[in-house]
mmCIF file of C-alpha atoms in Angstrom:
data_model
loop_
_atom_site.group_PDB
_atom_site.id
_atom_site.type_symbol
_atom_site.label_atom_id
_atom_site.label_comp_id
_atom_site.label_asym_id
_atom_site.label_seq_id
_atom_site.Cartn_x
_atom_site.Cartn_y
_atom_site.Cartn_z
ATOM 1 C CA MET U 1032 13.468 94.208 117.846
ATOM 2 C CA LYS U 1033 13.628 92.084 120.915
ATOM 3 C CA SER U 1034 13.127 88.822 118.934
ATOM 4 C CA GLY U 1035 15.848 90.121 116.477
ATOM 5 C CA VAL U 1036 18.312 90.575 119.223
ATOM 6 C CA VAL U 1037 17.517 87.022 120.414
ATOM 7 C CA ASN U 1038 18.014 85.633 116.936
ATOM 8 C CA ILE U 1039 21.366 87.616 116.582
ATOM 9 C CA THR U 1040 22.432 86.165 119.894
ATOM 10 C CA GLY U 1041 21.443 82.731 119.081
ATOM 11 C CA MET U 1042 23.271 82.859 115.943
ATOM 12 C CA ALA U 1043 26.534 84.070 117.733
ATOM 13 C CA VAL U 1044 26.222 81.402 120.315
ATOM 14 C CA VAL U 1045 25.911 78.754 117.521
ATOM 15 C CA ALA U 1046 28.918 80.187 115.507
ATOM 16 C CA LEU U 1047 30.954 80.341 118.611
ATOM 17 C CA ALA U 1048 30.046 76.712 119.445
ATOM 18 C CA ALA U 1049 31.265 75.649 115.916
ATOM 19 C CA VAL U 1050 34.596 77.452 116.274
ATOM 20 C CA LEU U 1051 35.165 75.769 119.467
ATOM 21 C CA ILE U 1052 34.210 72.320 118.276
ATOM 22 C CA PHE U 1053 36.526 72.899 115.224
ATOM 23 C CA GLY U 1054 39.412 74.025 117.406
ATOM 24 C CA VAL U 1055 39.150 70.904 119.527
ATOM 25 C CA MET U 1056 38.922 68.660 116.667
ATOM 26 C CA SER U 1057 41.863 70.357 114.894
ATOM 27 C CA TYR U 1058 43.848 70.049 118.052
ATOM 28 C CA TYR U 1059 43.266 66.268 118.551
ATOM 29 C CA SER U 1060 43.800 65.641 114.683
ATOM 30 C CA GLY U 1061 47.355 67.065 115.187
ATOM 31 C CA SER U 1062 47.053 70.098 112.776
ATOM 32 C CA SER U 1063 46.997 72.600 115.756
ATOM 33 C CA ARG U 1064 49.159 70.439 118.090
ATOM 34 C CA PRO U 1065 50.990 72.671 120.440
ATOM 35 C CA PRO U 1066 54.725 72.662 119.293
ATOM 36 C CA HIS U 1067 55.938 71.669 122.762
ATOM 37 C CA VAL U 1068 56.178 68.583 125.000
ATOM 38 C CA SER U 1069 57.827 68.639 128.507
ATOM 39 C CA VAL U 1070 60.286 65.774 128.917
ATOM 40 C CA ASP U 1071 60.860 63.620 132.083
ATOM 41 C CA ARG U 1072 64.484 64.203 132.578
ATOM 42 C CA ASN U 1073 64.756 61.259 135.053
ATOM 43 C CA ARG U 1074 64.039 59.072 131.928
ATOM 44 C CA TYR U 1075 65.870 61.245 129.353
ATOM 45 C CA PRO U 1076 68.606 62.873 131.150
ATOM 46 C CA VAL U 1077 70.585 64.353 128.191
ATOM 47 C CA LYS U 1078 69.327 67.898 126.756
ATOM 48 C CA GLY U 1079 70.259 69.372 123.433
ATOM 49 C CA ILE U 1080 69.334 72.131 121.228
ATOM 50 C CA ASP U 1081 69.572 73.115 117.613
ATOM 51 C CA VAL U 1082 70.330 76.614 116.268
ATOM 52 C CA SER U 1083 70.971 78.694 113.212
ATOM 53 C CA TYR U 1084 71.409 82.252 112.281
ATOM 54 C CA HIS U 1085 67.927 82.862 113.165
ATOM 55 C CA ASN U 1086 68.936 82.627 116.822
ATOM 56 C CA GLY U 1087 71.097 85.622 116.768
ATOM 57 C CA GLU U 1088 74.108 86.005 118.904
ATOM 58 C CA ILE U 1089 74.512 83.087 121.405
ATOM 59 C CA ASP U 1090 76.213 82.894 124.596
ATOM 60 C CA PHE U 1091 77.299 79.329 124.637
ATOM 61 C CA ASN U 1092 78.870 79.390 128.119
ATOM 62 C CA ALA U 1093 75.584 80.301 129.529
ATOM 63 C CA VAL U 1094 73.792 77.616 127.259
ATOM 64 C CA ALA U 1095 76.296 74.973 128.668
ATOM 65 C CA ALA U 1096 75.666 75.985 132.258
ATOM 66 C CA ASP U 1097 71.931 75.570 131.671
ATOM 67 C CA THR U 1098 72.022 71.630 131.775
ATOM 68 C CA VAL U 1099 72.530 71.546 128.019
ATOM 69 C CA SER U 1100 74.906 68.756 126.673
ATOM 70 C CA PHE U 1101 74.795 69.121 122.967
ATOM 71 C CA VAL U 1102 73.904 71.448 120.042
ATOM 72 C CA TYR U 1103 73.215 70.898 116.217
ATOM 73 C CA ILE U 1104 74.273 73.868 114.301
ATOM 74 C CA LYS U 1105 72.834 74.549 110.958
ATOM 75 C CA ALA U 1106 75.640 74.715 108.383
ATOM 76 C CA THR U 1107 74.135 74.524 104.757
ATOM 77 C CA GLU U 1108 70.898 74.255 102.601
ATOM 78 C CA GLY U 1109 70.398 72.756 99.364
ATOM 79 C CA GLY U 1110 73.086 73.181 96.783
ATOM 80 C CA ARG U 1111 74.595 76.430 97.307
ATOM 81 C CA TRP U 1112 73.306 78.191 100.522
ATOM 82 C CA GLN U 1113 75.492 78.398 103.743
ATOM 83 C CA ASP U 1114 74.870 79.665 107.158
ATOM 84 C CA SER U 1115 76.957 82.709 107.744
ATOM 85 C CA CYS U 1116 76.851 82.052 111.606
ATOM 86 C CA PHE U 1117 77.894 78.364 111.309
ATOM 87 C CA ALA U 1118 81.988 78.584 112.048
ATOM 88 C CA ARG U 1119 81.315 81.318 114.915
ATOM 89 C CA ASN U 1120 78.687 79.178 116.467
ATOM 90 C CA PHE U 1121 80.633 75.803 116.039
ATOM 91 C CA ASP U 1122 83.743 77.136 117.578
ATOM 92 C CA ALA U 1123 82.258 78.927 120.390
ATOM 93 C CA ALA U 1124 79.939 75.825 121.319
ATOM 94 C CA ARG U 1125 83.080 73.551 121.357
ATOM 95 C CA ALA U 1126 85.055 75.964 123.250
ATOM 96 C CA ALA U 1127 82.062 75.984 125.968
ATOM 97 C CA GLY U 1128 82.468 72.150 126.161
ATOM 98 C CA LEU U 1129 79.304 71.238 124.552
ATOM 99 C CA SER U 1130 79.134 68.066 122.039
ATOM 100 C CA VAL U 1131 78.530 69.681 118.669
ATOM 101 C CA GLY U 1132 76.830 68.517 115.576
ATOM 102 C CA ALA U 1133 76.119 70.017 112.256
ATOM 103 C CA TYR U 1134 72.950 69.821 109.941
ATOM 104 C CA HIS U 1135 72.026 70.300 106.435
ATOM 105 C CA PHE U 1136 68.565 71.338 105.124
ATOM 106 C CA PHE U 1137 67.746 68.946 102.441
ATOM 107 C CA ARG U 1138 66.177 70.402 99.196
ATOM 108 C CA PHE U 1139 64.107 67.983 97.124
ATOM 109 C CA GLU U 1140 64.762 69.283 93.791
ATOM 110 C CA VAL U 1141 68.468 69.444 94.136
ATOM 111 C CA SER U 1142 70.844 66.601 93.324
ATOM 112 C CA GLY U 1143 72.228 64.700 96.221
ATOM 113 C CA LEU U 1144 75.707 65.035 95.175
ATOM 114 C CA ARG U 1145 75.633 68.762 94.898
ATOM 115 C CA GLN U 1146 73.943 68.980 98.410
ATOM 116 C CA ALA U 1147 76.766 66.625 99.979
ATOM 117 C CA TYR U 1148 79.578 68.875 98.360
ATOM 118 C CA ASN U 1149 77.872 71.978 99.648
ATOM 119 C CA PHE U 1150 77.680 70.457 103.154
ATOM 120 C CA LEU U 1151 81.208 69.345 103.185
ATOM 121 C CA GLU U 1152 82.280 72.795 101.964
ATOM 122 C CA GLY U 1153 80.194 74.415 104.479
ATOM 123 C CA LEU U 1154 81.815 72.470 107.325
ATOM 124 C CA GLN U 1155 85.141 74.233 106.480
ATOM 125 C CA GLY U 1156 87.313 71.528 107.695
ATOM 126 C CA ARG U 1157 85.456 71.135 111.121
ATOM 127 C CA ARG U 1158 84.619 67.432 112.392
ATOM 128 C CA PRO U 1159 81.387 67.411 114.432
ATOM 129 C CA ASP U 1160 81.554 65.427 117.617
ATOM 130 C CA LEU U 1161 77.869 64.131 116.692
ATOM 131 C CA PRO U 1162 76.878 62.371 113.454
ATOM 132 C CA VAL U 1163 75.962 65.002 110.774
ATOM 133 C CA ALA U 1164 72.406 65.386 110.256
ATOM 134 C CA ILE U 1165 70.322 65.699 107.038
ATOM 135 C CA ASP U 1166 67.205 67.561 107.828
ATOM 136 C CA LEU U 1167 64.287 66.171 105.677
ATOM 137 C CA GLU U 1168 61.021 67.435 105.800
ATOM 138 C CA GLU U 1169 58.083 68.573 103.539
ATOM 139 C CA TRP U 1170 57.703 71.940 105.174
ATOM 140 C CA LYS U 1171 59.138 74.691 103.042
ATOM 141 C CA ASN U 1172 60.025 72.175 100.404
ATOM 142 C CA ALA U 1173 58.891 71.772 96.834
ATOM 143 C CA PRO U 1174 55.627 70.024 96.687
ATOM 144 C CA ASP U 1175 55.749 68.552 93.323
ATOM 145 C CA VAL U 1176 58.906 66.441 93.419
ATOM 146 C CA ASN U 1177 58.336 62.545 93.083
ATOM 147 C CA THR U 1178 59.004 60.679 96.045
ATOM 148 C CA ALA U 1179 61.202 58.061 94.492
ATOM 149 C CA ASP U 1180 63.617 60.931 93.149
ATOM 150 C CA ILE U 1181 63.830 62.523 96.553
ATOM 151 C CA ILE U 1182 64.811 59.074 98.101
ATOM 152 C CA ASP U 1183 67.413 58.603 95.256
ATOM 153 C CA ARG U 1184 68.938 62.045 95.955
ATOM 154 C CA LEU U 1185 68.924 61.307 99.639
ATOM 155 C CA ALA U 1186 70.719 57.979 99.182
ATOM 156 C CA VAL U 1187 73.484 59.622 97.084
ATOM 157 C CA MET U 1188 74.019 62.457 99.623
ATOM 158 C CA VAL U 1189 74.339 59.749 102.425
ATOM 159 C CA ASP U 1190 76.779 57.757 100.613
ATOM 160 C CA ARG U 1191 78.984 60.724 99.836
ATOM 161 C CA LEU U 1192 79.227 61.772 103.137
ATOM 162 C CA ARG U 1193 79.845 58.209 104.414
ATOM 163 C CA ALA U 1194 82.518 58.039 101.998
ATOM 164 C CA GLU U 1195 84.160 61.040 103.846
ATOM 165 C CA GLY U 1196 84.179 58.943 107.066
ATOM 166 C CA LEU U 1197 81.148 60.727 108.521
ATOM 167 C CA GLN U 1198 78.273 59.008 110.334
ATOM 168 C CA VAL U 1199 74.710 60.175 109.210
ATOM 169 C CA ILE U 1200 71.734 60.927 111.235
ATOM 170 C CA ILE U 1201 68.252 61.860 109.473
ATOM 171 C CA TYR U 1202 66.019 64.587 111.153
ATOM 172 C CA THR U 1203 62.251 64.328 110.212
ATOM 173 C CA ASN U 1204 58.901 64.231 111.474
ATOM 174 C CA LYS U 1205 56.429 61.131 111.628
ATOM 175 C CA SER U 1206 55.132 62.093 108.074
ATOM 176 C CA GLY U 1207 58.621 62.303 106.513
ATOM 177 C CA TYR U 1208 59.490 59.003 108.263
ATOM 178 C CA THR U 1209 56.536 57.156 106.727
ATOM 179 C CA ARG U 1210 57.115 58.665 103.218
ATOM 180 C CA PHE U 1211 60.949 58.638 102.883
ATOM 181 C CA LEU U 1212 62.716 56.421 105.517
ATOM 182 C CA HIS U 1213 60.418 53.451 106.609
ATOM 183 C CA ARG U 1214 62.060 50.126 105.445
ATOM 184 C CA ARG U 1215 64.503 52.213 103.304
ATOM 185 C CA PHE U 1216 67.292 53.833 105.593
ATOM 186 C CA ASP U 1217 66.936 51.513 108.608
ATOM 187 C CA ASP U 1218 70.727 51.516 109.149
ATOM 188 C CA LEU U 1219 70.835 55.134 109.792
ATOM 189 C CA GLU U 1220 70.030 56.915 113.002
ATOM 190 C CA LEU U 1221 66.739 58.727 113.378
ATOM 191 C CA TRP U 1222 66.359 62.247 114.911
ATOM 192 C CA ILE U 1223 62.376 62.569 115.093
ATOM 193 C CA CYS U 1224 60.346 65.716 115.467
ATOM 194 C CA SER U 1225 57.119 64.810 117.631
ATOM 195 C CA PHE U 1226 54.841 66.481 119.909
ATOM 196 C CA THR U 1227 53.397 63.457 121.330
ATOM 197 C CA ASP U 1228 54.921 61.990 124.556
ATOM 198 C CA PRO U 1229 56.942 59.870 123.881
ATOM 199 C CA PRO U 1230 57.275 59.765 120.054
ATOM 200 C CA THR U 1231 56.072 56.246 118.843
ATOM 201 C CA GLY U 1232 55.973 54.111 115.757
ATOM 202 C CA SER U 1233 59.628 54.414 115.016
ATOM 203 C CA PRO U 1234 63.086 53.673 116.704
ATOM 204 C CA TRP U 1235 64.730 57.054 117.411
ATOM 205 C CA ARG U 1236 68.128 58.178 118.736
ATOM 206 C CA LEU U 1237 67.091 62.068 119.184
ATOM 207 C CA TRP U 1238 63.988 63.644 119.773
ATOM 208 C CA GLN U 1239 63.100 67.211 119.181
ATOM 209 C CA HIS U 1240 60.231 67.857 121.411
ATOM 210 C CA SER U 1241 59.819 71.605 121.424
ATOM 211 C CA HIS U 1242 59.941 74.692 119.161
ATOM 212 C CA ARG U 1243 59.182 76.874 122.245
ATOM 213 C CA GLY U 1244 62.101 76.050 124.444
ATOM 214 C CA SER U 1245 63.874 78.632 126.633
ATOM 215 C CA VAL U 1246 67.675 78.410 127.249
ATOM 216 C CA ARG U 1247 70.096 80.841 129.037
ATOM 217 C CA GLY U 1248 72.292 82.439 126.649
ATOM 218 C CA ILE U 1249 69.689 82.645 123.668
ATOM 219 C CA LYS U 1250 67.019 85.522 123.179
ATOM 220 C CA GLY U 1251 63.776 84.120 122.324
ATOM 221 C CA ALA U 1252 62.510 80.573 121.735
ATOM 222 C CA VAL U 1253 64.687 77.613 120.899
ATOM 223 C CA ASP U 1254 64.215 74.184 119.579
ATOM 224 C CA LEU U 1255 64.855 71.476 122.447
ATOM 225 C CA ASN U 1256 65.961 67.990 121.799
ATOM 226 C CA THR U 1257 66.706 64.888 124.046
ATOM 227 C CA PHE U 1258 68.689 61.884 123.620
ATOM 228 C CA ASN U 1259 67.380 58.241 124.037
ATOM 229 C CA GLY U 1260 69.465 56.934 126.670
ATOM 230 C CA SER U 1261 71.814 57.570 129.571
ATOM 231 C CA LEU U 1262 74.418 60.106 129.959
ATOM 232 C CA GLU U 1263 76.978 57.101 129.546
ATOM 233 C CA GLU U 1264 75.253 56.070 126.225
ATOM 234 C CA PHE U 1265 75.312 59.549 125.053
ATOM 235 C CA ARG U 1266 79.181 59.697 125.472
ATOM 236 C CA LYS U 1267 79.492 56.641 123.354
ATOM 237 C CA PHE U 1268 77.076 58.055 120.615
ATOM 238 C CA ALA U 1269 79.186 61.270 120.515
ATOM 239 C CA GLN U 1270 82.153 60.823 118.187
ATOM 240 C CA PHE U 1271 84.310 63.585 119.587
ATOM 241 C CA GLN U 1272 86.128 63.730 116.169
ATOM 242 C CA LYS U 1273 87.916 66.955 117.085
ATOM 243 C CA ASN U 1274 90.410 68.663 114.931
ATOM 244 C CA LYS U 1275 94.070 68.101 115.905
#
């Protein structure tokens, strides 16, 4: 019996060691990388967030008072879906003095033209201060769509938005940048999601560095972003295309 206890204990130790080794390997391979990087605000002084209806009721005056300069607000997704909180969030954020952007979640299997029209309709006549953003990522998207087809649909959407006088920025992660954007859309601004400090391998204008941010005026975690440049450079980046 004693030897049996020793054997079981030994097996438990081995199993625990294997779990720890796997966890360390997963962490450094990036598959379990914590979704947060703290940013040096002396280097990157302009702070932003992105939100959708998932964030619930937001006090944008409190957000603006918490050193936040800009907010991207989800407007639409795919060919039909529109965020029910977009108009309320947009108007409240602008009234609080924040620079406001709008974003669309791109669906791989939907035509670019249909998505462009859904986005334009979802804006409801509002002109964002910041370039409109197309959220391009493999997460929660159809896994079996040909890359060339996705790129073609994205190009159609970008062209339609530009025809409306809107500047475009693409949000993606490093995998998405390599698969869809590299050497294809180099004339577009890049909003990169990365949990390495700082993001490398591609030029970027905005950096989403956390999914676990805390900002006054918002209950629960919120995505944090930063601008690649000074406050003066940010003011030039923001278009301030306010409705007359």
